[in-house]
């Protein structure tokens, strides 16, 4: 699409093209290797209900430790995975791993949590995404309503023709969320035609709360929109108690951010899973 072409054009005229191409290739090879050697891991970030401070879900976030590059952030390797097509296999791995983890926690006696999994633009464009999700649900036996697929708003522009795909996913009983809402300039009218359950307010707006008037206005507009469309809301990137208070007063249901917890390996979540309560909000 236009955005991809634009990105390639920028890379084409860039002076460090060779260096970047090399890094890209090394990363692509590294990712292929990582798939084979189990070097990919999922961390999980708690999602907290602002009404009562209860743990209501987690978001699965991919982590990759490269033997030479060290910890590579997803913002760097996901685009490479998308362009090389490796995202299909990586995405399928993430989906299966996250659902297995959700089930493992249930089998350990914890009440069901919402497991949020990120789905990229290219995955959404694939015909087999729906079969893939159906297969993983069947294989793990996870209740479909426990799985929430997060689709970034920038993917929405091309969703006009992916609308059917979202309907098919919805027909499986899974939840659908729009990630990074407010950053993609998608048409607001599109929202009402899509089977979306939840909007995630992007961290870039939460960052300036409560003092930045623009961020406050945008956040309030997004909240009003979601409420009118009867969609649930999650605010991401909450780092301060002041941001929390603002969002709580505006009626945002759920929240994620370093204030509560960073994304963590599954074992590190055990005690929170046990109490299910964010301490300072009892
Ligand atoms: P996202 O889905 O919007 O995930 C939220 C990102 O914000 C995560 O970064 C998380 O660690 C970070 N974050 C959460 N709370 C805070 C906070 O309070 N302060 C700050 N500064 N950051 C916070 P991460 O893990 O680096 O992931 C970046 C992006 O990479 C994700 O954004 C998502 O778009 C993509 N991604 C991650 N895992 C996957 C995956 O399994 N599949 C796909 N397709 N994309 C993924
Ligand atoms: Mg996300
Ligand atoms: Mg997000
Ligand atoms: Mg984001």
JSON list of C-alpha atoms in Angstrom, two decimals, residues 91-247:
[
{"chain": "A", "resi": 91, "resn": "UNK", "atom": "CA", "xyz": [1.95, -14.46, 14.61]},
{"chain": "A", "resi": 92, "resn": "UNK", "atom": "CA", "xyz": [0.70, -18.04, 14.64]},
{"chain": "A", "resi": 93, "resn": "UNK", "atom": "CA", "xyz": [3.29, -18.87, 17.30]},
{"chain": "A", "resi": 94, "resn": "UNK", "atom": "CA", "xyz": [2.25, -15.88, 19.45]},
{"chain": "A", "resi": 95, "resn": "UNK", "atom": "CA", "xyz": [-1.42, -16.80, 19.19]},
{"chain": "A", "resi": 96, "resn": "UNK", "atom": "CA", "xyz": [-0.87, -20.42, 20.19]},
{"chain": "A", "resi": 97, "resn": "UNK", "atom": "CA", "xyz": [1.56, -19.56, 22.98]},
{"chain": "A", "resi": 98, "resn": "UNK", "atom": "CA", "xyz": [-0.72, -16.89, 24.47]},
{"chain": "A", "resi": 99, "resn": "UNK", "atom": "CA", "xyz": [-3.78, -19.16, 24.39]},
{"chain": "A", "resi": 100, "resn": "UNK", "atom": "CA", "xyz": [-1.81, -22.01, 25.96]},
{"chain": "A", "resi": 101, "resn": "UNK", "atom": "CA", "xyz": [-0.65, -19.68, 28.72]},
{"chain": "A", "resi": 102, "resn": "UNK", "atom": "CA", "xyz": [-4.20, -18.47, 29.35]},
{"chain": "A", "resi": 103, "resn": "UNK", "atom": "CA", "xyz": [-5.32, -22.06, 29.64]},
{"chain": "A", "resi": 104, "resn": "UNK", "atom": "CA", "xyz": [-2.38, -23.02, 31.87]},
{"chain": "A", "resi": 105, "resn": "UNK", "atom": "CA", "xyz": [-3.36, -20.26, 34.31]},
{"chain": "A", "resi": 106, "resn": "UNK", "atom": "CA", "xyz": [-6.95, -21.50, 34.32]},
{"chain": "A", "resi": 107, "resn": "UNK", "atom": "CA", "xyz": [-5.81, -25.05, 34.90]},
{"chain": "A", "resi": 108, "resn": "UNK", "atom": "CA", "xyz": [-3.71, -23.82, 37.81]},
{"chain": "A", "resi": 109, "resn": "UNK", "atom": "CA", "xyz": [-6.97, -22.66, 39.40]},
{"chain": "A", "resi": 110, "resn": "UNK", "atom": "CA", "xyz": [-7.03, -18.96, 38.46]},
{"chain": "A", "resi": 111, "resn": "UNK", "atom": "CA", "xyz": [-10.34, -17.57, 37.20]},
{"chain": "A", "resi": 112, "resn": "UNK", "atom": "CA", "xyz": [-10.42, -16.85, 33.44]},
{"chain": "A", "resi": 113, "resn": "UNK", "atom": "CA", "xyz": [-8.62, -13.70, 32.29]},
{"chain": "A", "resi": 114, "resn": "UNK", "atom": "CA", "xyz": [-8.90, -11.78, 29.05]},
{"chain": "A", "resi": 115, "resn": "UNK", "atom": "CA", "xyz": [-5.86, -12.59, 26.92]},
{"chain": "A", "resi": 116, "resn": "UNK", "atom": "CA", "xyz": [-5.09, -9.79, 24.46]},
{"chain": "A", "resi": 117, "resn": "UNK", "atom": "CA", "xyz": [-2.97, -10.65, 21.42]},
{"chain": "A", "resi": 118, "resn": "UNK", "atom": "CA", "xyz": [-1.65, -8.15, 18.87]},
{"chain": "A", "resi": 119, "resn": "UNK", "atom": "CA", "xyz": [-2.47, -8.82, 15.23]},
{"chain": "A", "resi": 120, "resn": "UNK", "atom": "CA", "xyz": [-0.54, -6.94, 12.58]},
{"chain": "A", "resi": 121, "resn": "UNK", "atom": "CA", "xyz": [-1.72, -5.43, 9.30]},
{"chain": "A", "resi": 122, "resn": "UNK", "atom": "CA", "xyz": [-0.36, -8.25, 7.24]},
{"chain": "A", "resi": 123, "resn": "UNK", "atom": "CA", "xyz": [-1.84, -10.97, 9.42]},
{"chain": "A", "resi": 124, "resn": "UNK", "atom": "CA", "xyz": [-5.23, -9.35, 9.07]},
{"chain": "A", "resi": 125, "resn": "UNK", "atom": "CA", "xyz": [-4.86, -9.41, 5.30]},
{"chain": "A", "resi": 126, "resn": "UNK", "atom": "CA", "xyz": [-4.29, -13.16, 5.29]},
{"chain": "A", "resi": 127, "resn": "UNK", "atom": "CA", "xyz": [-7.18, -15.46, 4.47]},
{"chain": "A", "resi": 128, "resn": "UNK", "atom": "CA", "xyz": [-5.96, -18.11, 6.88]},
{"chain": "A", "resi": 129, "resn": "UNK", "atom": "CA", "xyz": [-6.02, -15.87, 9.96]},
{"chain": "A", "resi": 130, "resn": "UNK", "atom": "CA", "xyz": [-9.59, -16.93, 10.75]},
{"chain": "A", "resi": 131, "resn": "UNK", "atom": "CA", "xyz": [-8.79, -20.65, 10.35]},
{"chain": "A", "resi": 132, "resn": "UNK", "atom": "CA", "xyz": [-5.70, -20.13, 12.44]},
{"chain": "A", "resi": 133, "resn": "UNK", "atom": "CA", "xyz": [-7.60, -18.55, 15.32]},
{"chain": "A", "resi": 134, "resn": "UNK", "atom": "CA", "xyz": [-10.32, -21.23, 15.09]},
{"chain": "A", "resi": 135, "resn": "UNK", "atom": "CA", "xyz": [-7.68, -23.97, 15.14]},
{"chain": "A", "resi": 136, "resn": "UNK", "atom": "CA", "xyz": [-5.88, -22.57, 18.18]},
{"chain": "A", "resi": 137, "resn": "UNK", "atom": "CA", "xyz": [-9.17, -22.18, 20.06]},
{"chain": "A", "resi": 138, "resn": "UNK", "atom": "CA", "xyz": [-10.13, -25.76, 19.21]},
{"chain": "A", "resi": 139, "resn": "UNK", "atom": "CA", "xyz": [-6.69, -27.09, 20.10]},
{"chain": "A", "resi": 140, "resn": "UNK", "atom": "CA", "xyz": [-6.45, -25.33, 23.46]},
{"chain": "A", "resi": 141, "resn": "UNK", "atom": "CA", "xyz": [-10.13, -25.38, 24.36]},
{"chain": "A", "resi": 142, "resn": "UNK", "atom": "CA", "xyz": [-9.90, -21.75, 25.49]},
{"chain": "A", "resi": 143, "resn": "UNK", "atom": "CA", "xyz": [-13.28, -20.00, 25.62]},
{"chain": "A", "resi": 144, "resn": "UNK", "atom": "CA", "xyz": [-13.34, -17.63, 22.61]},
{"chain": "A", "resi": 145, "resn": "UNK", "atom": "CA", "xyz": [-14.55, -14.68, 24.69]},
{"chain": "A", "resi": 146, "resn": "UNK", "atom": "CA", "xyz": [-11.31, -14.91, 26.69]},
{"chain": "A", "resi": 147, "resn": "UNK", "atom": "CA", "xyz": [-9.30, -14.04, 23.58]},
{"chain": "A", "resi": 148, "resn": "UNK", "atom": "CA", "xyz": [-9.10, -10.42, 22.45]},
{"chain": "A", "resi": 149, "resn": "UNK", "atom": "CA", "xyz": [-7.38, -9.55, 19.18]},
{"chain": "A", "resi": 150, "resn": "UNK", "atom": "CA", "xyz": [-5.80, -6.08, 19.08]},
{"chain": "A", "resi": 151, "resn": "UNK", "atom": "CA", "xyz": [-5.68, -4.50, 15.66]},
{"chain": "A", "resi": 152, "resn": "UNK", "atom": "CA", "xyz": [-3.80, -1.24, 15.24]},
{"chain": "A", "resi": 153, "resn": "UNK", "atom": "CA", "xyz": [-5.79, 1.65, 13.93]},
{"chain": "A", "resi": 154, "resn": "UNK", "atom": "CA", "xyz": [-3.41, 2.13, 11.00]},
{"chain": "A", "resi": 155, "resn": "UNK", "atom": "CA", "xyz": [-4.62, -1.22, 9.70]},
{"chain": "A", "resi": 156, "resn": "UNK", "atom": "CA", "xyz": [-8.17, 0.11, 9.71]},
{"chain": "A", "resi": 157, "resn": "UNK", "atom": "CA", "xyz": [-7.72, 2.21, 6.56]},
{"chain": "A", "resi": 158, "resn": "UNK", "atom": "CA", "xyz": [-7.47, -0.94, 4.53]},
{"chain": "A", "resi": 159, "resn": "UNK", "atom": "CA", "xyz": [-10.15, -2.59, 6.62]},
{"chain": "A", "resi": 160, "resn": "UNK", "atom": "CA", "xyz": [-13.00, -1.43, 4.37]},
{"chain": "A", "resi": 161, "resn": "UNK", "atom": "CA", "xyz": [-12.38, -4.65, 2.44]},
{"chain": "A", "resi": 162, "resn": "UNK", "atom": "CA", "xyz": [-11.20, -6.53, 5.54]},
{"chain": "A", "resi": 163, "resn": "UNK", "atom": "CA", "xyz": [-14.56, -5.87, 7.16]},
{"chain": "A", "resi": 164, "resn": "UNK", "atom": "CA", "xyz": [-15.64, -9.35, 6.22]},
{"chain": "A", "resi": 165, "resn": "UNK", "atom": "CA", "xyz": [-12.52, -10.71, 7.93]},
{"chain": "A", "resi": 166, "resn": "UNK", "atom": "CA", "xyz": [-13.45, -8.96, 11.17]},
{"chain": "A", "resi": 167, "resn": "UNK", "atom": "CA", "xyz": [-16.99, -10.33, 10.91]},
{"chain": "A", "resi": 168, "resn": "UNK", "atom": "CA", "xyz": [-15.60, -13.84, 10.49]},
{"chain": "A", "resi": 169, "resn": "UNK", "atom": "CA", "xyz": [-13.35, -13.40, 13.52]},
{"chain": "A", "resi": 170, "resn": "UNK", "atom": "CA", "xyz": [-16.26, -12.02, 15.50]},
{"chain": "A", "resi": 171, "resn": "UNK", "atom": "CA", "xyz": [-18.33, -15.03, 14.44]},
{"chain": "A", "resi": 172, "resn": "UNK", "atom": "CA", "xyz": [-15.80, -17.23, 16.28]},
{"chain": "A", "resi": 173, "resn": "UNK", "atom": "CA", "xyz": [-16.81, -15.43, 19.45]},
{"chain": "A", "resi": 174, "resn": "UNK", "atom": "CA", "xyz": [-13.49, -13.65, 20.09]},
{"chain": "A", "resi": 175, "resn": "UNK", "atom": "CA", "xyz": [-13.29, -9.99, 21.18]},
{"chain": "A", "resi": 176, "resn": "UNK", "atom": "CA", "xyz": [-11.92, -7.31, 18.86]},
{"chain": "A", "resi": 177, "resn": "UNK", "atom": "CA", "xyz": [-10.08, -4.19, 20.00]},
{"chain": "A", "resi": 178, "resn": "UNK", "atom": "CA", "xyz": [-8.64, -1.25, 18.11]},
{"chain": "A", "resi": 179, "resn": "UNK", "atom": "CA", "xyz": [-5.12, -0.55, 19.36]},
{"chain": "A", "resi": 180, "resn": "UNK", "atom": "CA", "xyz": [-3.36, 2.83, 19.47]},
{"chain": "A", "resi": 181, "resn": "UNK", "atom": "CA", "xyz": [-6.64, 4.58, 18.78]},
{"chain": "A", "resi": 182, "resn": "UNK", "atom": "CA", "xyz": [-6.34, 8.20, 17.72]},
{"chain": "A", "resi": 183, "resn": "UNK", "atom": "CA", "xyz": [-3.00, 7.85, 15.93]},
{"chain": "A", "resi": 184, "resn": "UNK", "atom": "CA", "xyz": [-4.15, 6.54, 12.58]},
{"chain": "A", "resi": 185, "resn": "UNK", "atom": "CA", "xyz": [-6.56, 9.19, 11.26]},
{"chain": "A", "resi": 186, "resn": "UNK", "atom": "CA", "xyz": [-9.10, 6.51, 10.45]},
{"chain": "A", "resi": 187, "resn": "UNK", "atom": "CA", "xyz": [-12.56, 7.65, 9.51]},
{"chain": "A", "resi": 188, "resn": "UNK", "atom": "CA", "xyz": [-14.72, 7.74, 12.61]},
{"chain": "A", "resi": 189, "resn": "UNK", "atom": "CA", "xyz": [-17.74, 6.58, 10.62]},
{"chain": "A", "resi": 190, "resn": "UNK", "atom": "CA", "xyz": [-15.86, 3.39, 9.79]},
{"chain": "A", "resi": 191, "resn": "UNK", "atom": "CA", "xyz": [-15.98, 2.47, 13.46]},
{"chain": "A", "resi": 192, "resn": "UNK", "atom": "CA", "xyz": [-19.73, 2.05, 13.56]},
{"chain": "A", "resi": 193, "resn": "UNK", "atom": "CA", "xyz": [-19.63, -0.38, 10.64]},
{"chain": "A", "resi": 194, "resn": "UNK", "atom": "CA", "xyz": [-17.04, -2.63, 12.24]},
{"chain": "A", "resi": 195, "resn": "UNK", "atom": "CA", "xyz": [-17.74, -5.25, 14.92]},
{"chain": "A", "resi": 196, "resn": "UNK", "atom": "CA", "xyz": [-15.38, -3.67, 17.46]},
{"chain": "A", "resi": 197, "resn": "UNK", "atom": "CA", "xyz": [-15.78, -4.37, 21.19]},
{"chain": "A", "resi": 198, "resn": "UNK", "atom": "CA", "xyz": [-13.07, -2.14, 22.61]},
{"chain": "A", "resi": 199, "resn": "UNK", "atom": "CA", "xyz": [-10.99, 0.94, 21.91]},
{"chain": "A", "resi": 200, "resn": "UNK", "atom": "CA", "xyz": [-7.51, 1.34, 23.35]},
{"chain": "A", "resi": 201, "resn": "UNK", "atom": "CA", "xyz": [-6.55, 4.97, 23.91]},
{"chain": "A", "resi": 202, "resn": "UNK", "atom": "CA", "xyz": [-3.00, 5.45, 22.68]},
{"chain": "A", "resi": 203, "resn": "UNK", "atom": "CA", "xyz": [-0.23, 6.15, 25.15]},
{"chain": "A", "resi": 204, "resn": "UNK", "atom": "CA", "xyz": [0.74, 9.35, 23.32]},
{"chain": "A", "resi": 205, "resn": "UNK", "atom": "CA", "xyz": [-2.49, 11.01, 24.56]},
{"chain": "A", "resi": 206, "resn": "UNK", "atom": "CA", "xyz": [-2.30, 9.59, 28.07]},
{"chain": "A", "resi": 207, "resn": "UNK", "atom": "CA", "xyz": [1.23, 10.96, 28.37]},
{"chain": "A", "resi": 208, "resn": "UNK", "atom": "CA", "xyz": [0.14, 14.60, 28.57]},
{"chain": "A", "resi": 209, "resn": "UNK", "atom": "CA", "xyz": [-2.70, 14.04, 31.05]},
{"chain": "A", "resi": 210, "resn": "UNK", "atom": "CA", "xyz": [-4.04, 15.79, 33.00]},
{"chain": "A", "resi": 211, "resn": "UNK", "atom": "CA", "xyz": [-2.29, 19.13, 32.31]},
{"chain": "A", "resi": 212, "resn": "UNK", "atom": "CA", "xyz": [-1.95, 19.19, 28.53]},
{"chain": "A", "resi": 213, "resn": "UNK", "atom": "CA", "xyz": [-5.22, 20.69, 27.28]},
{"chain": "A", "resi": 214, "resn": "UNK", "atom": "CA", "xyz": [-4.96, 19.09, 23.84]},
{"chain": "A", "resi": 215, "resn": "UNK", "atom": "CA", "xyz": [-4.34, 15.60, 25.20]},
{"chain": "A", "resi": 216, "resn": "UNK", "atom": "CA", "xyz": [-7.19, 16.04, 27.68]},
{"chain": "A", "resi": 217, "resn": "UNK", "atom": "CA", "xyz": [-9.56, 17.18, 24.90]},
{"chain": "A", "resi": 218, "resn": "UNK", "atom": "CA", "xyz": [-8.61, 14.32, 22.56]},
{"chain": "A", "resi": 219, "resn": "UNK", "atom": "CA", "xyz": [-8.87, 11.76, 25.34]},
{"chain": "A", "resi": 220, "resn": "UNK", "atom": "CA", "xyz": [-12.30, 13.06, 26.34]},
{"chain": "A", "resi": 221, "resn": "UNK", "atom": "CA", "xyz": [-13.47, 12.95, 22.72]},
{"chain": "A", "resi": 222, "resn": "UNK", "atom": "CA", "xyz": [-12.32, 9.33, 22.34]},
{"chain": "A", "resi": 223, "resn": "UNK", "atom": "CA", "xyz": [-14.04, 8.39, 25.61]},
{"chain": "A", "resi": 224, "resn": "UNK", "atom": "CA", "xyz": [-17.31, 10.01, 24.51]},
{"chain": "A", "resi": 225, "resn": "UNK", "atom": "CA", "xyz": [-17.10, 8.27, 21.14]},
{"chain": "A", "resi": 226, "resn": "UNK", "atom": "CA", "xyz": [-16.57, 4.85, 22.69]},
{"chain": "A", "resi": 227, "resn": "UNK", "atom": "CA", "xyz": [-19.36, 5.39, 25.21]},
{"chain": "A", "resi": 228, "resn": "UNK", "atom": "CA", "xyz": [-21.81, 6.45, 22.51]},
{"chain": "A", "resi": 229, "resn": "UNK", "atom": "CA", "xyz": [-20.88, 3.50, 20.32]},
{"chain": "A", "resi": 230, "resn": "UNK", "atom": "CA", "xyz": [-21.18, 1.20, 23.36]},
{"chain": "A", "resi": 231, "resn": "UNK", "atom": "CA", "xyz": [-17.60, 0.06, 23.13]},
{"chain": "A", "resi": 232, "resn": "UNK", "atom": "CA", "xyz": [-15.38, -0.69, 26.12]},
{"chain": "A", "resi": 233, "resn": "UNK", "atom": "CA", "xyz": [-12.26, 1.40, 26.77]},
{"chain": "A", "resi": 234, "resn": "UNK", "atom": "CA", "xyz": [-8.73, 0.65, 27.85]},
{"chain": "A", "resi": 235, "resn": "UNK", "atom": "CA", "xyz": [-6.18, 3.38, 28.43]},
{"chain": "A", "resi": 236, "resn": "UNK", "atom": "CA", "xyz": [-2.57, 2.38, 27.77]},
{"chain": "A", "resi": 237, "resn": "UNK", "atom": "CA", "xyz": [0.68, 3.81, 29.07]},
{"chain": "A", "resi": 238, "resn": "UNK", "atom": "CA", "xyz": [-0.50, 5.04, 32.49]},
{"chain": "A", "resi": 239, "resn": "UNK", "atom": "CA", "xyz": [2.56, 6.03, 34.49]},
{"chain": "A", "resi": 240, "resn": "UNK", "atom": "CA", "xyz": [1.30, 8.48, 37.12]},
{"chain": "A", "resi": 241, "resn": "UNK", "atom": "CA", "xyz": [-1.46, 8.54, 39.75]},
{"chain": "A", "resi": 242, "resn": "UNK", "atom": "CA", "xyz": [-2.69, 11.85, 38.24]},
{"chain": "A", "resi": 243, "resn": "UNK", "atom": "CA", "xyz": [-3.24, 10.23, 34.85]},
{"chain": "A", "resi": 244, "resn": "UNK", "atom": "CA", "xyz": [-5.04, 7.39, 36.59]},
{"chain": "A", "resi": 245, "resn": "UNK", "atom": "CA", "xyz": [-7.37, 9.73, 38.50]},
{"chain": "A", "resi": 246, "resn": "UNK", "atom": "CA", "xyz": [-8.23, 11.69, 35.35]},
{"chain": "A", "resi": 247, "resn": "UNK", "atom": "CA", "xyz": [-9.11, 8.55, 33.36]}
]
